[in-house]
PDB file of C-alpha atoms and ligand atoms in Angstrom:
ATOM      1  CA  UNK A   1       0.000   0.000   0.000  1.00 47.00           C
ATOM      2  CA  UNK A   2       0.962   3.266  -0.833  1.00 51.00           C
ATOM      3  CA  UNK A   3       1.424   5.589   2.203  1.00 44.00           C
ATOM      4  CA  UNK A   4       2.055   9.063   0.789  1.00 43.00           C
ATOM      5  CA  UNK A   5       0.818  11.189   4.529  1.00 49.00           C
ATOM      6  CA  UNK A   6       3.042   9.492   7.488  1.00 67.00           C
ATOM      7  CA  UNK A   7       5.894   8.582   5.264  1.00 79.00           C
ATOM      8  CA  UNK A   8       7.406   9.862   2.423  1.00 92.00           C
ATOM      9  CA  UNK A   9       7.429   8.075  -0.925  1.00 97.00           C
ATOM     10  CA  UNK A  10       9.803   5.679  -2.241  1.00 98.00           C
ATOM     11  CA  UNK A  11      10.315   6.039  -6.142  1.00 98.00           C
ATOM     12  CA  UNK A  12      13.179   4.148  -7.635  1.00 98.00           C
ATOM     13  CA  UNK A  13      13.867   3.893 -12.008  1.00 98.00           C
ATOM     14  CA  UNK A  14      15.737   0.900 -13.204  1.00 98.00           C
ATOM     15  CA  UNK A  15      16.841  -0.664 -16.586  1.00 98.00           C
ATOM     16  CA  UNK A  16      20.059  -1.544 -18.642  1.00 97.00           C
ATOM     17  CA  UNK A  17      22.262   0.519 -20.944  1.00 93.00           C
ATOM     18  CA  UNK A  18      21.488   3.559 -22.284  1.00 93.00           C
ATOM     19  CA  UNK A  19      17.875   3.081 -21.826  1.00 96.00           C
ATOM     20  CA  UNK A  20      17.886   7.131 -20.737  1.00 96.00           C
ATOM     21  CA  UNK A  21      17.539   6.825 -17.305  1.00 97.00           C
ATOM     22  CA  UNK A  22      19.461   9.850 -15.925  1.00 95.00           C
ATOM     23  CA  UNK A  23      17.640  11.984 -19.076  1.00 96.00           C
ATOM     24  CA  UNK A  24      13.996  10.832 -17.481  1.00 98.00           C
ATOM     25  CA  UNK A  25      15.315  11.172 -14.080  1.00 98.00           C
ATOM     26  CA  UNK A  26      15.794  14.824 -14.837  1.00 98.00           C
ATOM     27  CA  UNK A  27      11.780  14.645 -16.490  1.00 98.00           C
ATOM     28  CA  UNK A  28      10.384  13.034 -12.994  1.00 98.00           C
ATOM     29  CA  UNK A  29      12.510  15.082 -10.550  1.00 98.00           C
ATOM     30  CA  UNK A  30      10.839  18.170 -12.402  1.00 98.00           C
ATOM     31  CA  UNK A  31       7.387  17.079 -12.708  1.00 98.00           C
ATOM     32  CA  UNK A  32       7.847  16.509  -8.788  1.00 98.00           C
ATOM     33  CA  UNK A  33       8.740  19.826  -7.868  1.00 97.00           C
ATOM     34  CA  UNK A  34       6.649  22.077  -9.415  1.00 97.00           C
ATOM     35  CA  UNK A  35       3.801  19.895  -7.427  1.00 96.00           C
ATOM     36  CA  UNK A  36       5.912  21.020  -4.462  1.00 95.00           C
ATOM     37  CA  UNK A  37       6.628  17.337  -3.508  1.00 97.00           C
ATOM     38  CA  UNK A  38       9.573  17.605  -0.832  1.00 97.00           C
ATOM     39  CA  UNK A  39      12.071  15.503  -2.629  1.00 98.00           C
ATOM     40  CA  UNK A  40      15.384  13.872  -2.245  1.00 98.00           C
ATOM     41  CA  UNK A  41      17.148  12.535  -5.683  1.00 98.00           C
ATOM     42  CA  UNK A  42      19.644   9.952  -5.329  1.00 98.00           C
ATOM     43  CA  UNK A  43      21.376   7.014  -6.724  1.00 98.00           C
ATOM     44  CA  UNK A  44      23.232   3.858  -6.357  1.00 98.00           C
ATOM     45  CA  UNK A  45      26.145   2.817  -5.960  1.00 98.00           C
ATOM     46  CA  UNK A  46      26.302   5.974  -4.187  1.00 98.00           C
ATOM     47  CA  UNK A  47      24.322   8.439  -2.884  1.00 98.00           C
ATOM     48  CA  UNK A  48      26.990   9.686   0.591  1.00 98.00           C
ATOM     49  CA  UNK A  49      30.450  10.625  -0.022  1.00 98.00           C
ATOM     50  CA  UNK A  50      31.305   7.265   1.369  1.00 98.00           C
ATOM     51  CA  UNK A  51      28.872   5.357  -0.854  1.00 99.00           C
ATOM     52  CA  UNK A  52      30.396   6.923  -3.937  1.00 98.00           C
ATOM     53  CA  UNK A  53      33.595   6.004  -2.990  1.00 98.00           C
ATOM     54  CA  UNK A  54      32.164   2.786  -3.124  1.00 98.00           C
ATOM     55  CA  UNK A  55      30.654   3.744  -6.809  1.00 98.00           C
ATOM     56  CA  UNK A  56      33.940   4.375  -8.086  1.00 98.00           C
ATOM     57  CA  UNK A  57      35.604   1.343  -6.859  1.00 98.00           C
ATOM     58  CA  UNK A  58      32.426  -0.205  -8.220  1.00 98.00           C
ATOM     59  CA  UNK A  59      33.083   1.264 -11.652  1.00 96.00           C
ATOM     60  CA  UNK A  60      36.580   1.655 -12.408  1.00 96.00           C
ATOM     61  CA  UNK A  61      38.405   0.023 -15.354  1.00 94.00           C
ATOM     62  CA  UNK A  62      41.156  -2.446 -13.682  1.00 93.00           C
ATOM     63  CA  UNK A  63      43.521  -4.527 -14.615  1.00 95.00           C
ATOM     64  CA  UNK A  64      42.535  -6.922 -11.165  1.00 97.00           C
ATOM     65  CA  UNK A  65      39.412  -9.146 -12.067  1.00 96.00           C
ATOM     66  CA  UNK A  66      37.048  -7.844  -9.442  1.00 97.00           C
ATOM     67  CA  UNK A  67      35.507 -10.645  -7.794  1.00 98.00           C
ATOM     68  CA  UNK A  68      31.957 -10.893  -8.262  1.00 98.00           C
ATOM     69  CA  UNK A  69      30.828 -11.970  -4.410  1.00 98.00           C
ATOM     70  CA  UNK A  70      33.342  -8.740  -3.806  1.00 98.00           C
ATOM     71  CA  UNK A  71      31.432  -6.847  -6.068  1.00 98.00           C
ATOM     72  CA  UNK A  72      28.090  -8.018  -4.484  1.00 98.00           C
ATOM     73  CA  UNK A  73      29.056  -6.992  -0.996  1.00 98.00           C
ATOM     74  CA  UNK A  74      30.572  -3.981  -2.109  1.00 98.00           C
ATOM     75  CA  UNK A  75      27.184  -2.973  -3.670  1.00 99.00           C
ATOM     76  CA  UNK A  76      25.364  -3.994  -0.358  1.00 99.00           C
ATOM     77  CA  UNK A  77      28.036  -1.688   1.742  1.00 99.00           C
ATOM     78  CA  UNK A  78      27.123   0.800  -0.407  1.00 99.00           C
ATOM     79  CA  UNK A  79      23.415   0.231  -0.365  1.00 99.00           C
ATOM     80  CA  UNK A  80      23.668  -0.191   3.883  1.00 99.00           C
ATOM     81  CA  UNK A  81      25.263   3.107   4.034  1.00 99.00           C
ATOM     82  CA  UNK A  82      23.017   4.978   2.104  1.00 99.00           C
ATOM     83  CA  UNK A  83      20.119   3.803   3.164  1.00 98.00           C
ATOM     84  CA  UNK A  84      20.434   4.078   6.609  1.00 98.00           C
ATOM     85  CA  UNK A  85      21.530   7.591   6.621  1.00 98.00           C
ATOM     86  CA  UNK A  86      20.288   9.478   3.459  1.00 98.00           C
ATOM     87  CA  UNK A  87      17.005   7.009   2.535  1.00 98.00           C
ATOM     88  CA  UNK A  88      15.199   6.159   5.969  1.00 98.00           C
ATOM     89  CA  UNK A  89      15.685   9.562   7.306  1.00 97.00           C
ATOM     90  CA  UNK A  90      14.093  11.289   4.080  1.00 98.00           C
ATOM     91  CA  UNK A  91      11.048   8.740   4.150  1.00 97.00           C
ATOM     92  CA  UNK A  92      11.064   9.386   8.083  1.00 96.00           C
ATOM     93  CA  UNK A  93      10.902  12.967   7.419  1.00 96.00           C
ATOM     94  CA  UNK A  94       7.732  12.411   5.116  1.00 96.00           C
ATOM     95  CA  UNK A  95      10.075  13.592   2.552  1.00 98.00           C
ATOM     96  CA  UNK A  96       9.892  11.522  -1.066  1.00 98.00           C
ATOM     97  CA  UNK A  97      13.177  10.084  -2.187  1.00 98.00           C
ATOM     98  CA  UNK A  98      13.859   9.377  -6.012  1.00 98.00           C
ATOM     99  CA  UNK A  99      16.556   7.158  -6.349  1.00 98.00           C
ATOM    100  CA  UNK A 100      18.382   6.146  -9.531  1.00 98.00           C
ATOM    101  CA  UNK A 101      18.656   2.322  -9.272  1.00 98.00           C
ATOM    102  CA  UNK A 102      18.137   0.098  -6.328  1.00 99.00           C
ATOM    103  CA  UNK A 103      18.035  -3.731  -5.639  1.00 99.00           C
ATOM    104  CA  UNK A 104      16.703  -4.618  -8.792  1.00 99.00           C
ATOM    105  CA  UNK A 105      19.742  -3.706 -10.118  1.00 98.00           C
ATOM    106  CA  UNK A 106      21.546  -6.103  -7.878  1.00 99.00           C
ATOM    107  CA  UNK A 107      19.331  -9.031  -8.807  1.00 99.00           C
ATOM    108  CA  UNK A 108      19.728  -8.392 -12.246  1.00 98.00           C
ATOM    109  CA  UNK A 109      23.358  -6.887 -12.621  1.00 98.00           C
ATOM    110  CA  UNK A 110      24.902  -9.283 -10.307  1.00 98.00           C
ATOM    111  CA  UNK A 111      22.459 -12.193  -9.463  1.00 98.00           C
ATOM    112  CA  UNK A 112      21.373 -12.339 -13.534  1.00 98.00           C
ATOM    113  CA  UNK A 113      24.325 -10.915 -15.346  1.00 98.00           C
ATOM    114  CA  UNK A 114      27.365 -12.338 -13.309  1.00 98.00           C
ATOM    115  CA  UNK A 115      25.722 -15.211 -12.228  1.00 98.00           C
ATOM    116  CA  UNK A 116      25.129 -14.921  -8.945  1.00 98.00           C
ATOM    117  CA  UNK A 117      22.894 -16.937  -6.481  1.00 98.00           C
ATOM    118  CA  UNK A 118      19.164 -14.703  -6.254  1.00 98.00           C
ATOM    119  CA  UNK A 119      18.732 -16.351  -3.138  1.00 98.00           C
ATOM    120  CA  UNK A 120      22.153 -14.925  -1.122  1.00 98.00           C
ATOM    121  CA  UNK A 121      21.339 -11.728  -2.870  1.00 98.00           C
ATOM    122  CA  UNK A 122      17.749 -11.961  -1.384  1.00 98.00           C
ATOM    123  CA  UNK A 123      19.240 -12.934   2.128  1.00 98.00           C
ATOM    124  CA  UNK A 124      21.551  -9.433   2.123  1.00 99.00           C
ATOM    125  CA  UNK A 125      18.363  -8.251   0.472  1.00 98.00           C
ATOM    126  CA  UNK A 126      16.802  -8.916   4.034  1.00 98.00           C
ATOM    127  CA  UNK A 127      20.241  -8.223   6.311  1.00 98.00           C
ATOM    128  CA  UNK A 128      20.491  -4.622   4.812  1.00 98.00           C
ATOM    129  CA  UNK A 129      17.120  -3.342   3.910  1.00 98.00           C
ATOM    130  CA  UNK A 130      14.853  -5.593   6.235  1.00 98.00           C
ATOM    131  CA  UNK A 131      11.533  -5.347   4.535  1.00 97.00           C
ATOM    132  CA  UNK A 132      12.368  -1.573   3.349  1.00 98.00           C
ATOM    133  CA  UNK A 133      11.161  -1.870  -0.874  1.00 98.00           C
ATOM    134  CA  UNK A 134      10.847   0.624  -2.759  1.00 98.00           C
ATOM    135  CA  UNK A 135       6.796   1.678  -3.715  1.00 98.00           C
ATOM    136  CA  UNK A 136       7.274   2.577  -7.220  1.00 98.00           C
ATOM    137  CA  UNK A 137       9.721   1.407  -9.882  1.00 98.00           C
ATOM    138  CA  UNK A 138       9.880   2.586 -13.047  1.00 98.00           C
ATOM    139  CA  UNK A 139      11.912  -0.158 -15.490  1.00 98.00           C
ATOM    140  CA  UNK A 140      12.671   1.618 -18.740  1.00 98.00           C
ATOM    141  CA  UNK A 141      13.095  -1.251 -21.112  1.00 98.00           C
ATOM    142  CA  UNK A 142      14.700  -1.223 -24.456  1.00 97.00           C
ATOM    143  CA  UNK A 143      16.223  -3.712 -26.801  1.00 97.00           C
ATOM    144  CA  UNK A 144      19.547  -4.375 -25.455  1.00 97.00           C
ATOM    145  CA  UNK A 145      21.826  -3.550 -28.668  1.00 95.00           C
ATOM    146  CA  UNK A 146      19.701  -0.085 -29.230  1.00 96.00           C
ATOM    147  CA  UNK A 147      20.319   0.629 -25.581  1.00 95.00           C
ATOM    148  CA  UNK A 148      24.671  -0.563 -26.140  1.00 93.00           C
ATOM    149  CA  UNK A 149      24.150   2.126 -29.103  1.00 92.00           C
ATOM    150  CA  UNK A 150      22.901   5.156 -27.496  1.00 92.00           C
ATOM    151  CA  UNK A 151      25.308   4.353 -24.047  1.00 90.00           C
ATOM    152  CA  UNK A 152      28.431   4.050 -26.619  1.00 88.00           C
ATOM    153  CA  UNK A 153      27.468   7.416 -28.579  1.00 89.00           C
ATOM    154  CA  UNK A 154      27.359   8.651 -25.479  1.00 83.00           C
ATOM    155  CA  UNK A 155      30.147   8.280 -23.557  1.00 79.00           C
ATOM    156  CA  UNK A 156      33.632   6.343 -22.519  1.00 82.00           C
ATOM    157  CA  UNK A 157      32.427   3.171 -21.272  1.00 85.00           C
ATOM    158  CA  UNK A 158      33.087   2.054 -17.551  1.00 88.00           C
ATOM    159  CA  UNK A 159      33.338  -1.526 -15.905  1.00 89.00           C
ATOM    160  CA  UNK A 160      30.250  -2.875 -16.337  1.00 89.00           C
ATOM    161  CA  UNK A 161      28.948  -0.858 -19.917  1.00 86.00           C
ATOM    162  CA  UNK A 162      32.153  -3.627 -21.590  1.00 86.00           C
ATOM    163  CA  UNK A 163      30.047  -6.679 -20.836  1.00 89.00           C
ATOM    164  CA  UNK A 164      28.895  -8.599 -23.677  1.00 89.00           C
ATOM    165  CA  UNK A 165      25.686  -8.617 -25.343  1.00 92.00           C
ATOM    166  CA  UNK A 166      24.440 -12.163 -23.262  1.00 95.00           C
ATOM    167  CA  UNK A 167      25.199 -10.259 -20.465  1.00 96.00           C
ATOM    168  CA  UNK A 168      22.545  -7.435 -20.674  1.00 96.00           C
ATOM    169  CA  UNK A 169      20.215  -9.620 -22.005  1.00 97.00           C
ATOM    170  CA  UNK A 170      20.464 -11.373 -18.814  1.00 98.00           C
ATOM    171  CA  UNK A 171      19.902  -8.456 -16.907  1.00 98.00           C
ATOM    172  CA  UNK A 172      17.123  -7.310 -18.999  1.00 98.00           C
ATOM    173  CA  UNK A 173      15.308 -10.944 -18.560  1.00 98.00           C
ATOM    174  CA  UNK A 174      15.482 -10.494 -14.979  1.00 98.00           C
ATOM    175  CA  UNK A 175      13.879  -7.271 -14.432  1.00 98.00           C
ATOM    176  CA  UNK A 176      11.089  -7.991 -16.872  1.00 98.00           C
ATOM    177  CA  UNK A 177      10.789 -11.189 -15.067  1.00 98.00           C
ATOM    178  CA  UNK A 178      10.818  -8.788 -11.249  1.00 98.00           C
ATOM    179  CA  UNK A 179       8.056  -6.572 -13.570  1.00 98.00           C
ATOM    180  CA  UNK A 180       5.836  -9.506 -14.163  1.00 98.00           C
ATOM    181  CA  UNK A 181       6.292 -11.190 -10.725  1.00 98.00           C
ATOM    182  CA  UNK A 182       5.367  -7.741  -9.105  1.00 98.00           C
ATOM    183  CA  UNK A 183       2.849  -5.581 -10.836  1.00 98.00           C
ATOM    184  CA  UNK A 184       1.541  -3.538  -8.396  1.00 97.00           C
ATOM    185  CA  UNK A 185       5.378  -2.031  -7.925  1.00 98.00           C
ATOM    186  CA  UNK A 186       6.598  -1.870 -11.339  1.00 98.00           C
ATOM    187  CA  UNK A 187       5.547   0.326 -14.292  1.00 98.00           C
ATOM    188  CA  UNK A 188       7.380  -0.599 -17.437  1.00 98.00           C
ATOM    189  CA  UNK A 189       8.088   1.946 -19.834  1.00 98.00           C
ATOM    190  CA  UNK A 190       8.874   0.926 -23.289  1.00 98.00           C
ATOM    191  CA  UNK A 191      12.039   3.215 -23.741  1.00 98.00           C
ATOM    192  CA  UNK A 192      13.020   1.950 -27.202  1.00 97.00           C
ATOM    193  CA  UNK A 193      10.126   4.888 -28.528  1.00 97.00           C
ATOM    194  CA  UNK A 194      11.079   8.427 -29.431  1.00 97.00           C
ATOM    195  CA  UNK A 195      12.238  10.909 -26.278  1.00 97.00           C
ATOM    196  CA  UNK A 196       8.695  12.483 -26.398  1.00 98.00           C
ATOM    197  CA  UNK A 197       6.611   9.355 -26.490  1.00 98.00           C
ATOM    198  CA  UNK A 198       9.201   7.579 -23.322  1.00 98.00           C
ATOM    199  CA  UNK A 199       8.414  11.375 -21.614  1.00 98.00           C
ATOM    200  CA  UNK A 200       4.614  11.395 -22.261  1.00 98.00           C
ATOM    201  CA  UNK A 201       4.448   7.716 -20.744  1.00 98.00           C
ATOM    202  CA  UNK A 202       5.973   8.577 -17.554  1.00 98.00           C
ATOM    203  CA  UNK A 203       4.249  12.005 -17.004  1.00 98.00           C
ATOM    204  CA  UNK A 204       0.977   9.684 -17.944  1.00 98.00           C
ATOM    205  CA  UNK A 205       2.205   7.187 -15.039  1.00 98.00           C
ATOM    206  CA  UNK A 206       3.353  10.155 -12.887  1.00 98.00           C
ATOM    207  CA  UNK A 207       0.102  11.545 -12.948  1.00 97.00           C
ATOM    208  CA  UNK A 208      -2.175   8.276 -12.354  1.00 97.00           C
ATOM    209  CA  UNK A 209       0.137   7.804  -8.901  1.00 97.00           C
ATOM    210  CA  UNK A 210      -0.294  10.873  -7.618  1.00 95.00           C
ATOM    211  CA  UNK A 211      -3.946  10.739  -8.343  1.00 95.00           C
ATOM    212  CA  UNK A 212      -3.615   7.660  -5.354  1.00 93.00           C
ATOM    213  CA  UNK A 213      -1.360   8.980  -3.141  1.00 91.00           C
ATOM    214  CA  UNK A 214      -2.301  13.110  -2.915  1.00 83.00           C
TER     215      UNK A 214
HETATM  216  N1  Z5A B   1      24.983  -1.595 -10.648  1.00 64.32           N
HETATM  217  C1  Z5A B   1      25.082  -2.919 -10.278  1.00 64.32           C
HETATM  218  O1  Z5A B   1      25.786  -3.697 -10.933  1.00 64.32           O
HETATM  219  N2  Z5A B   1      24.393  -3.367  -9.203  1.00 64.32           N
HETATM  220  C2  Z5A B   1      23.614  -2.560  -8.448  1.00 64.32           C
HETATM  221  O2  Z5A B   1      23.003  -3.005  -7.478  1.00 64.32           O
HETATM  222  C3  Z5A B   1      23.512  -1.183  -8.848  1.00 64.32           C
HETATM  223  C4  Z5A B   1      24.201  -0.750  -9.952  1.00 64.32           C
HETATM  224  C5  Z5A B   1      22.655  -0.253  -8.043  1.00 64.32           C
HETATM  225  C6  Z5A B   1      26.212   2.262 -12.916  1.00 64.32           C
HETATM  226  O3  Z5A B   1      24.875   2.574 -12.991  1.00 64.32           O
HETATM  227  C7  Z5A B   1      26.387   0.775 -12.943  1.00 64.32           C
HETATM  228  O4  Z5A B   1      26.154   0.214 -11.655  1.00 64.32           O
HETATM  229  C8  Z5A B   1      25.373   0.092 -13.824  1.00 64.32           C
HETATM  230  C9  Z5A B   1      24.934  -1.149 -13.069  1.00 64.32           C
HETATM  231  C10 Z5A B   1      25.737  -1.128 -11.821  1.00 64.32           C
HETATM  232  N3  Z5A B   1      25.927  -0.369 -15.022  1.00 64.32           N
HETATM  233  N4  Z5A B   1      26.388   0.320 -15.871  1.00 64.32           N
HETATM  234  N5  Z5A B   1      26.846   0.981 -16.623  1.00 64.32           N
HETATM  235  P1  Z5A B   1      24.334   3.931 -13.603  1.00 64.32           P
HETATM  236  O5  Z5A B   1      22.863   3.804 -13.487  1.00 64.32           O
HETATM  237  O6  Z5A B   1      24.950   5.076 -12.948  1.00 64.32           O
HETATM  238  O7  Z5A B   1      24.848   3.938 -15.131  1.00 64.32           O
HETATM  239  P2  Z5A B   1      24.057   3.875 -16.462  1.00 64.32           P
HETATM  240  O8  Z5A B   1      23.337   2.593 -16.609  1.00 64.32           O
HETATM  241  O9  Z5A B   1      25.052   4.188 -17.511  1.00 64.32           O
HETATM  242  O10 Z5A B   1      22.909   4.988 -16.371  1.00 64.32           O
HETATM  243  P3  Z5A B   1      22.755   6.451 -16.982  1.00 64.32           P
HETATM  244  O11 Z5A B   1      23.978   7.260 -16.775  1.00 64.32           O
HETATM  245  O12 Z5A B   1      21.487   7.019 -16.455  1.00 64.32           O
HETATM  246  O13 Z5A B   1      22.629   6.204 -18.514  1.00 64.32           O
HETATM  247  P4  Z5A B   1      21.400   6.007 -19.425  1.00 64.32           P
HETATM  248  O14 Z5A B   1      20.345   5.170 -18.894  1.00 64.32           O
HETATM  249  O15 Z5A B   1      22.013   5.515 -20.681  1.00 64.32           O
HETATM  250  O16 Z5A B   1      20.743   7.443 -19.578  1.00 64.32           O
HETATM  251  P5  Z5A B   1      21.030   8.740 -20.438  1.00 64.32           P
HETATM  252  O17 Z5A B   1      22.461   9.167 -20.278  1.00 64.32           O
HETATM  253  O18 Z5A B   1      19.956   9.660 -20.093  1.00 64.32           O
HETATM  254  O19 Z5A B   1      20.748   8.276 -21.965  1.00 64.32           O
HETATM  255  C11 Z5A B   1      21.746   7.716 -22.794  1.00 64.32           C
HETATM  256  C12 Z5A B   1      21.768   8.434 -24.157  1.00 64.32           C
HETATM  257  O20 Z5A B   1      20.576   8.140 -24.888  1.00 64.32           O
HETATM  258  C13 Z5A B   1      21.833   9.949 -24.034  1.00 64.32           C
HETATM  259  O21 Z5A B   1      22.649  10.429 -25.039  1.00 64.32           O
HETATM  260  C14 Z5A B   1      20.380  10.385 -24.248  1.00 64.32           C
HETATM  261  O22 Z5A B   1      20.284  11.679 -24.796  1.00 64.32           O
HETATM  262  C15 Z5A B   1      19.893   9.338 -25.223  1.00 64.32           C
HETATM  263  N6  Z5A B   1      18.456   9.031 -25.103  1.00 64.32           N
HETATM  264  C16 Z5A B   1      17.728   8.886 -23.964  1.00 64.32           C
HETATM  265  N7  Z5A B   1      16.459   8.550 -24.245  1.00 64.32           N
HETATM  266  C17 Z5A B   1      16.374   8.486 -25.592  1.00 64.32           C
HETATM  267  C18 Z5A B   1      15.311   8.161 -26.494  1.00 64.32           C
HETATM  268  N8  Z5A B   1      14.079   7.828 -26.080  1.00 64.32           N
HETATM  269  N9  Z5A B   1      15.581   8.162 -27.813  1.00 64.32           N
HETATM  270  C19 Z5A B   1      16.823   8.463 -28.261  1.00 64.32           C
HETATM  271  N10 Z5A B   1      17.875   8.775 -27.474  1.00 64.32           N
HETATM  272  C20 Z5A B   1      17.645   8.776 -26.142  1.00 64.32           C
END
């Protein structure tokens, strides 16, 4: 149940490779404000100075193979330290906190892509957050290679954006998979449309949720 009044509102927006999220990030942080929602935007890995130290450990280009169980618990470090002192204190506050990735990512970066047991990453899942979810996700979905196109035209590519092709479509199976098994949190956006027709989507979803929650 959504409880917009006592607590503040947990919004989170997942999906893979230049699928646009910190573009329609920008779009939902905006649409937010001007209806004066208090709001906290964050993101993970990161979110406190220590957490992003975290994020760039996460994402630099080594020449050490980073472990994957040491990049799992490096995520959940991360995720502990950010939610107990920027999150919780923002939904105590009745503030709303928008946060650019979350667990999903975890289950589908490192349980899906890398391999990774769903039901270890469900017990730090539990250890870290407790029964803390967010209430809203947003999963911009595209086809994987389109997405690989528009993240490579964008940028230099970091740790994770040089995994293969199997890889993402890994992590794309899982969250569409996390979509399906949980409807009432998820919207899916097909993000593979034009910019305006992604934007007019969301602002369509924005607007339903605050209908329920205002
Ligand atoms: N990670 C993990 O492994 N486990 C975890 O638990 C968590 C994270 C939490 C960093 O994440 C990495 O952390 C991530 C997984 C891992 N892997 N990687 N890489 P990040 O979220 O910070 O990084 P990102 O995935 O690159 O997100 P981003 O910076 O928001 O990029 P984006 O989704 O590609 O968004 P964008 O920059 O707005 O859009 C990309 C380009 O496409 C840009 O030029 C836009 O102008 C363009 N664009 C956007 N929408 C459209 C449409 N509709 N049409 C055409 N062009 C568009």
């Amino acid at each position: 149940m959504l409880q917009a009044q006592k607590r503040g509102l947990f919004l989170s927006v997942e999906g893979t490779e230049g699928v646009g999220k910190s573009t329609n990030i920008n779009l939902i942080e905006n649409f937010l404000r001007d209806r004066s929602i208090d709001l906290v935007v964050t993101r993970e890995p990161g979110g406190t100075p220590l957490a992003e130290e975290l994020r760039e450990i996460l994402l630099a280009n080594r020449d050490e193979a980073f472990d994957p169980t040491a990049e799992l618990l490096t995520v959940f470090a991360a995720r502990a330290q950010h939610l107990n002192t920027v999150i919780e204190p923002a939904l105590a506050a009745g503030r709303w906190v928008l946060c650019d990735r979350f667990t999903d990512a975890t289950f589908a970066y490192q349980g899906a892509g890398r391999r990774l047991s769903q039901e270890v990453i469900a017990q730090l899942e539990k250890l870290v957050q407790g029964d803390r979810q967010p209430d809203k996700t947003f999963l911009l979905d595209i086809d994987v290679e389109l997405g690989l196109q528009r993240a490579r035209a964008r940028a230099e590519l970091d740790r994770f954006e040089q995994e293969q092709l199997a890889f993402f479509e890994r992590v794309r199976d899982c969250y569409q998979q996390r979509a399906v098994a949980d409807p009432q949190r998820f919207v899916v956006i097909d993000a593979g449309q034009t910019l305006e027709s992604v934007q007019a989507d969301l602002l369509a979803e924005l607007e339903r949720l605050l209908e329920r929650v205002l």
